Amino acid sequence: MEVDGQGEYAGGLYVRWNAPELGEAGMRAVAERQDPAAPEWMRYAEVVLLMQTALIGILRLAGFSVVRAEEVDDVAEGDVYVHADTPSPS
């Protein structure tokens, strides 16, 4: 987790889920084969997307205002952003 301490969305929180071994295997496959579509990398990307979707659903059910972090910061791909303001629609 990382608190957003400045800018337009100050007070929010970035939530990141990570699977280091899966990510490392994906990166290794991409580097060794020079193939950005290596199956190991694609699987890692799919797992990240599934976890992002699950985290958003769970946090919204708990009453938090949550969006995909890319909507707030295009570099935060795969993260979840919890706003410090009113809850988002479910």
Tab-separated table of N, CA and C in Angstrom:
chain	number	residue	atom	x	y	z
A	1	MET	N	0.833	-1.165	0.000
A	1	MET	CA	0.000	0.000	0.000
A	1	MET	C	0.883	1.234	0.000
A	2	GLU	N	0.367	2.286	-0.588
A	2	GLU	CA	1.095	3.554	-0.659
A	2	GLU	C	0.090	4.694	-0.568
A	3	VAL	N	0.319	5.623	0.359
A	3	VAL	CA	-0.563	6.772	0.527
A	3	VAL	C	-0.213	7.835	-0.500
A	4	ASP	N	-1.244	8.397	-1.131
A	4	ASP	CA	-1.070	9.489	-2.084
A	4	ASP	C	-1.083	10.788	-1.292
A	5	GLY	N	0.075	11.381	-1.085
A	5	GLY	CA	0.181	12.541	-0.218
A	5	GLY	C	0.137	13.890	-0.898
A	6	GLN	N	0.018	13.912	-2.225
A	6	GLN	CA	0.023	15.204	-2.908
A	6	GLN	C	-0.800	15.146	-4.182
A	7	GLY	N	-1.039	16.294	-4.739
A	7	GLY	CA	-1.767	16.366	-5.997
A	7	GLY	C	-3.272	16.380	-5.816
A	8	GLU	N	-3.954	16.207	-6.923
A	8	GLU	CA	-5.416	16.290	-6.961
A	8	GLU	C	-6.112	15.253	-6.084
A	9	TYR	N	-5.509	14.091	-5.926
A	9	TYR	CA	-6.160	13.003	-5.188
A	9	TYR	C	-5.520	12.748	-3.827
A	10	ALA	N	-4.850	13.731	-3.254
A	10	ALA	CA	-4.165	13.561	-1.970
A	10	ALA	C	-5.099	12.971	-0.922
A	11	GLY	N	-4.557	12.058	-0.162
A	11	GLY	CA	-5.325	11.406	0.890
A	11	GLY	C	-5.804	10.027	0.486
A	12	GLY	N	-5.690	9.695	-0.787
A	12	GLY	CA	-6.084	8.372	-1.268
A	12	GLY	C	-4.990	7.354	-0.994
A	13	LEU	N	-5.260	6.140	-1.401
A	13	LEU	CA	-4.350	5.042	-1.105
A	13	LEU	C	-4.238	4.129	-2.319
A	14	TYR	N	-3.013	3.820	-2.716
A	14	TYR	CA	-2.778	2.837	-3.767
A	14	TYR	C	-2.644	1.468	-3.108
A	15	VAL	N	-3.327	0.489	-3.662
A	15	VAL	CA	-3.224	-0.885	-3.164
A	15	VAL	C	-2.675	-1.714	-4.316
A	16	ARG	N	-1.635	-2.470	-4.020
A	16	ARG	CA	-0.977	-3.274	-5.046
A	16	ARG	C	-0.884	-4.718	-4.561
A	17	TRP	N	-1.299	-5.623	-5.416
A	17	TRP	CA	-1.146	-7.046	-5.145
A	17	TRP	C	-0.011	-7.535	-6.011
A	18	ASN	N	0.809	-8.432	-5.482
A	18	ASN	CA	1.968	-8.871	-6.234
A	18	ASN	C	2.215	-10.357	-6.035
A	19	ALA	N	2.660	-11.016	-7.078
A	19	ALA	CA	3.086	-12.413	-7.038
A	19	ALA	C	4.518	-12.438	-7.579
A	20	PRO	N	5.513	-12.224	-6.728
A	20	PRO	CA	6.890	-12.050	-7.200
A	20	PRO	C	7.407	-13.195	-8.073
A	21	GLU	N	7.187	-14.434	-7.653
A	21	GLU	CA	7.720	-15.554	-8.439
A	21	GLU	C	7.088	-15.610	-9.824
A	22	LEU	N	5.785	-15.376	-9.896
A	22	LEU	CA	5.080	-15.402	-11.171
A	22	LEU	C	5.553	-14.262	-12.069
A	23	GLY	N	5.731	-13.074	-11.492
A	23	GLY	CA	6.222	-11.933	-12.251
A	23	GLY	C	7.652	-12.131	-12.739
A	24	GLU	N	8.504	-12.681	-11.871
A	24	GLU	CA	9.897	-12.927	-12.258
A	24	GLU	C	9.976	-13.963	-13.377
A	25	ALA	N	9.162	-15.008	-13.292
A	25	ALA	CA	9.146	-16.028	-14.348
A	25	ALA	C	8.702	-15.408	-15.669
A	26	GLY	N	7.718	-14.527	-15.619
A	26	GLY	CA	7.253	-13.848	-16.824
A	26	GLY	C	8.315	-12.954	-17.420
A	27	MET	N	8.969	-12.165	-16.582
A	27	MET	CA	10.027	-11.266	-17.058
A	27	MET	C	11.195	-12.062	-17.634
A	28	ARG	N	11.562	-13.155	-16.963
A	28	ARG	CA	12.656	-13.993	-17.442
A	28	ARG	C	12.323	-14.570	-18.822
A	29	ALA	N	11.089	-15.056	-18.997
A	29	ALA	CA	10.669	-15.622	-20.280
A	29	ALA	C	10.713	-14.565	-21.380
A	30	VAL	N	10.250	-13.363	-21.071
A	30	VAL	CA	10.270	-12.273	-22.062
A	30	VAL	C	11.715	-11.948	-22.446
A	31	ALA	N	12.603	-11.838	-21.447
A	31	ALA	CA	13.997	-11.475	-21.705
A	31	ALA	C	14.732	-12.568	-22.469
A	32	GLU	N	14.556	-13.819	-22.061
A	32	GLU	CA	15.269	-14.923	-22.702
A	32	GLU	C	14.835	-15.126	-24.152
A	33	ARG	N	13.535	-14.980	-24.390
A	33	ARG	CA	13.017	-15.242	-25.732
A	33	ARG	C	12.838	-13.988	-26.571
A	34	GLN	N	13.045	-12.816	-25.936
A	34	GLN	CA	12.795	-11.547	-26.618
A	34	GLN	C	11.385	-11.522	-27.198
A	35	ASP	N	10.448	-12.011	-26.388
A	35	ASP	CA	9.056	-12.131	-26.836
A	35	ASP	C	8.135	-11.495	-25.796
A	36	PRO	N	7.620	-10.274	-26.055
A	36	PRO	CA	6.746	-9.620	-25.084
A	36	PRO	C	5.417	-10.346	-24.885
A	37	ALA	N	5.116	-11.317	-25.743
A	37	ALA	CA	3.874	-12.086	-25.595
A	37	ALA	C	4.148	-13.489	-25.082
A	38	ALA	N	5.268	-13.673	-24.374
A	38	ALA	CA	5.586	-14.987	-23.806
A	38	ALA	C	4.423	-15.446	-22.927
A	39	PRO	N	4.047	-16.724	-23.025
A	39	PRO	CA	2.907	-17.227	-22.252
A	39	PRO	C	3.032	-16.994	-20.748
A	40	GLU	N	4.244	-17.087	-20.210
A	40	GLU	CA	4.443	-16.868	-18.773
A	40	GLU	C	4.118	-15.424	-18.388
A	41	TRP	N	4.501	-14.493	-19.266
A	41	TRP	CA	4.206	-13.079	-18.999
A	41	TRP	C	2.714	-12.807	-19.134
A	42	MET	N	2.103	-13.397	-20.151
A	42	MET	CA	0.672	-13.204	-20.365
A	42	MET	C	-0.128	-13.750	-19.179
A	43	ARG	N	0.304	-14.886	-18.635
A	43	ARG	CA	-0.374	-15.446	-17.462
A	43	ARG	C	-0.249	-14.504	-16.273
A	44	TYR	N	0.946	-13.963	-16.052
A	44	TYR	CA	1.143	-13.008	-14.964
A	44	TYR	C	0.230	-11.794	-15.142
A	45	ALA	N	0.170	-11.246	-16.357
A	45	ALA	CA	-0.680	-10.081	-16.624
A	45	ALA	C	-2.150	-10.410	-16.383
A	46	GLU	N	-2.565	-11.614	-16.731
A	46	GLU	CA	-3.955	-12.019	-16.510
A	46	GLU	C	-4.267	-12.135	-15.016
A	47	VAL	N	-3.333	-12.686	-14.257
A	47	VAL	CA	-3.529	-12.812	-12.809
A	47	VAL	C	-3.612	-11.430	-12.165
A	48	VAL	N	-2.753	-10.497	-12.587
A	48	VAL	CA	-2.785	-9.129	-12.042
A	48	VAL	C	-4.147	-8.488	-12.316
A	49	LEU	N	-4.662	-8.634	-13.523
A	49	LEU	CA	-5.963	-8.067	-13.874
A	49	LEU	C	-7.087	-8.702	-13.051
A	50	LEU	N	-7.038	-10.011	-12.882
A	50	LEU	CA	-8.059	-10.692	-12.073
A	50	LEU	C	-8.024	-10.225	-10.620
A	51	MET	N	-6.824	-10.060	-10.070
A	51	MET	CA	-6.700	-9.607	-8.680
A	51	MET	C	-7.146	-8.157	-8.535
A	52	GLN	N	-6.851	-7.326	-9.530
A	52	GLN	CA	-7.293	-5.932	-9.498
A	52	GLN	C	-8.819	-5.883	-9.472
A	53	THR	N	-9.446	-6.654	-10.331
A	53	THR	CA	-10.908	-6.700	-10.400
A	53	THR	C	-11.499	-7.197	-9.085
A	54	ALA	N	-10.903	-8.241	-8.526
A	54	ALA	CA	-11.388	-8.793	-7.252
A	54	ALA	C	-11.235	-7.780	-6.118
A	55	LEU	N	-10.076	-7.123	-6.033
A	55	LEU	CA	-9.859	-6.127	-4.979
A	55	LEU	C	-10.856	-4.979	-5.084
A	56	ILE	N	-11.124	-4.519	-6.297
A	56	ILE	CA	-12.097	-3.442	-6.475
A	56	ILE	C	-13.464	-3.884	-5.982
A	57	GLY	N	-13.888	-5.071	-6.370
A	57	GLY	CA	-15.196	-5.575	-5.939
A	57	GLY	C	-15.305	-5.724	-4.436
A	58	ILE	N	-14.287	-6.286	-3.824
A	58	ILE	CA	-14.295	-6.503	-2.371
A	58	ILE	C	-14.316	-5.171	-1.624
A	59	LEU	N	-13.459	-4.237	-2.035
A	59	LEU	CA	-13.398	-2.952	-1.345
A	59	LEU	C	-14.668	-2.128	-1.548
A	60	ARG	N	-15.269	-2.195	-2.733
A	60	ARG	CA	-16.538	-1.490	-2.946
A	60	ARG	C	-17.635	-2.074	-2.072
A	61	LEU	N	-17.683	-3.391	-1.955
A	61	LEU	CA	-18.684	-4.016	-1.083
A	61	LEU	C	-18.498	-3.590	0.370
A	62	ALA	N	-17.260	-3.289	0.740
A	62	ALA	CA	-16.978	-2.830	2.101
A	62	ALA	C	-17.271	-1.343	2.279
A	63	GLY	N	-17.682	-0.667	1.175
A	63	GLY	CA	-18.079	0.737	1.284
A	63	GLY	C	-17.035	1.757	0.865
A	64	PHE	N	-15.930	1.289	0.304
A	64	PHE	CA	-14.878	2.212	-0.118
A	64	PHE	C	-15.117	2.715	-1.540
A	65	SER	N	-14.613	3.907	-1.826
A	65	SER	CA	-14.634	4.482	-3.160
A	65	SER	C	-13.354	4.031	-3.856
A	66	VAL	N	-13.497	3.160	-4.848
A	66	VAL	CA	-12.344	2.490	-5.448
A	66	VAL	C	-12.425	2.539	-6.970
A	67	VAL	N	-11.274	2.742	-7.620
A	67	VAL	CA	-11.172	2.682	-9.080
A	67	VAL	C	-9.872	1.976	-9.450
A	68	ARG	N	-9.775	1.596	-10.721
A	68	ARG	CA	-8.498	1.108	-11.234
A	68	ARG	C	-7.511	2.267	-11.129
A	69	ALA	N	-6.334	2.032	-10.621
A	69	ALA	CA	-5.362	3.100	-10.390
A	69	ALA	C	-4.972	3.824	-11.674
A	70	GLU	N	-5.080	3.158	-12.826
A	70	GLU	CA	-4.755	3.801	-14.090
A	70	GLU	C	-5.634	5.014	-14.349
A	71	GLU	N	-6.811	5.067	-13.739
A	71	GLU	CA	-7.704	6.215	-13.905
A	71	GLU	C	-7.166	7.457	-13.181
A	72	VAL	N	-6.291	7.248	-12.216
A	72	VAL	CA	-5.717	8.330	-11.420
A	72	VAL	C	-4.279	8.615	-11.847
A	73	ASP	N	-3.540	7.547	-12.156
A	73	ASP	CA	-2.124	7.651	-12.498
A	73	ASP	C	-1.800	6.571	-13.520
A	74	ASP	N	-1.536	6.979	-14.752
A	74	ASP	CA	-1.353	5.994	-15.822
A	74	ASP	C	-0.133	5.092	-15.634
A	75	VAL	N	0.741	5.401	-14.701
A	75	VAL	CA	1.907	4.566	-14.425
A	75	VAL	C	1.562	3.442	-13.439
A	76	ALA	N	0.459	3.560	-12.755
A	76	ALA	CA	0.093	2.611	-11.702
A	76	ALA	C	-0.735	1.442	-12.233
A	77	GLU	N	-0.420	0.966	-13.411
A	77	GLU	CA	-1.182	-0.104	-14.048
A	77	GLU	C	-1.230	-1.351	-13.164
A	78	GLY	N	-2.440	-1.869	-12.980
A	78	GLY	CA	-2.639	-3.068	-12.176
A	78	GLY	C	-2.946	-2.796	-10.723
A	79	ASP	N	-2.691	-1.567	-10.266
A	79	ASP	CA	-2.982	-1.209	-8.880
A	79	ASP	C	-4.452	-0.831	-8.735
A	80	VAL	N	-4.860	-0.665	-7.495
A	80	VAL	CA	-6.209	-0.202	-7.156
A	80	VAL	C	-6.038	1.101	-6.391
A	81	TYR	N	-6.911	2.076	-6.649
A	81	TYR	CA	-6.834	3.357	-5.943
A	81	TYR	C	-8.078	3.534	-5.096
A	82	VAL	N	-7.865	3.739	-3.797
A	82	VAL	CA	-8.968	3.966	-2.858
A	82	VAL	C	-9.001	5.457	-2.580
A	83	HIS	N	-10.121	6.091	-2.989
A	83	HIS	CA	-10.281	7.536	-2.800
A	83	HIS	C	-10.552	7.858	-1.331
A	84	ALA	N	-10.208	9.062	-0.970
A	84	ALA	CA	-10.467	9.538	0.391
A	84	ALA	C	-11.826	10.219	0.485
A	85	ASP	N	-12.602	10.179	-0.610
A	85	ASP	CA	-13.895	10.877	-0.627
A	85	ASP	C	-15.069	9.905	-0.497
A	86	THR	N	-16.210	10.258	-1.030
A	86	THR	CA	-17.421	9.466	-0.903
A	86	THR	C	-17.351	8.164	-1.681
A	87	PRO	N	-18.117	7.156	-1.265
A	87	PRO	CA	-18.082	5.849	-1.930
A	87	PRO	C	-18.505	5.932	-3.400
A	88	SER	N	-17.902	5.030	-4.190
A	88	SER	CA	-18.252	4.933	-5.611
A	88	SER	C	-19.479	4.061	-5.779
A	89	PRO	N	-20.216	4.219	-6.882
A	89	PRO	CA	-21.372	3.366	-7.118
A	89	PRO	C	-20.932	1.929	-7.352
A	90	SER	N	-21.731	0.988	-6.933
A	90	SER	CA	-21.377	-0.430	-7.098
A	90	SER	C	-21.817	-0.930	-8.446
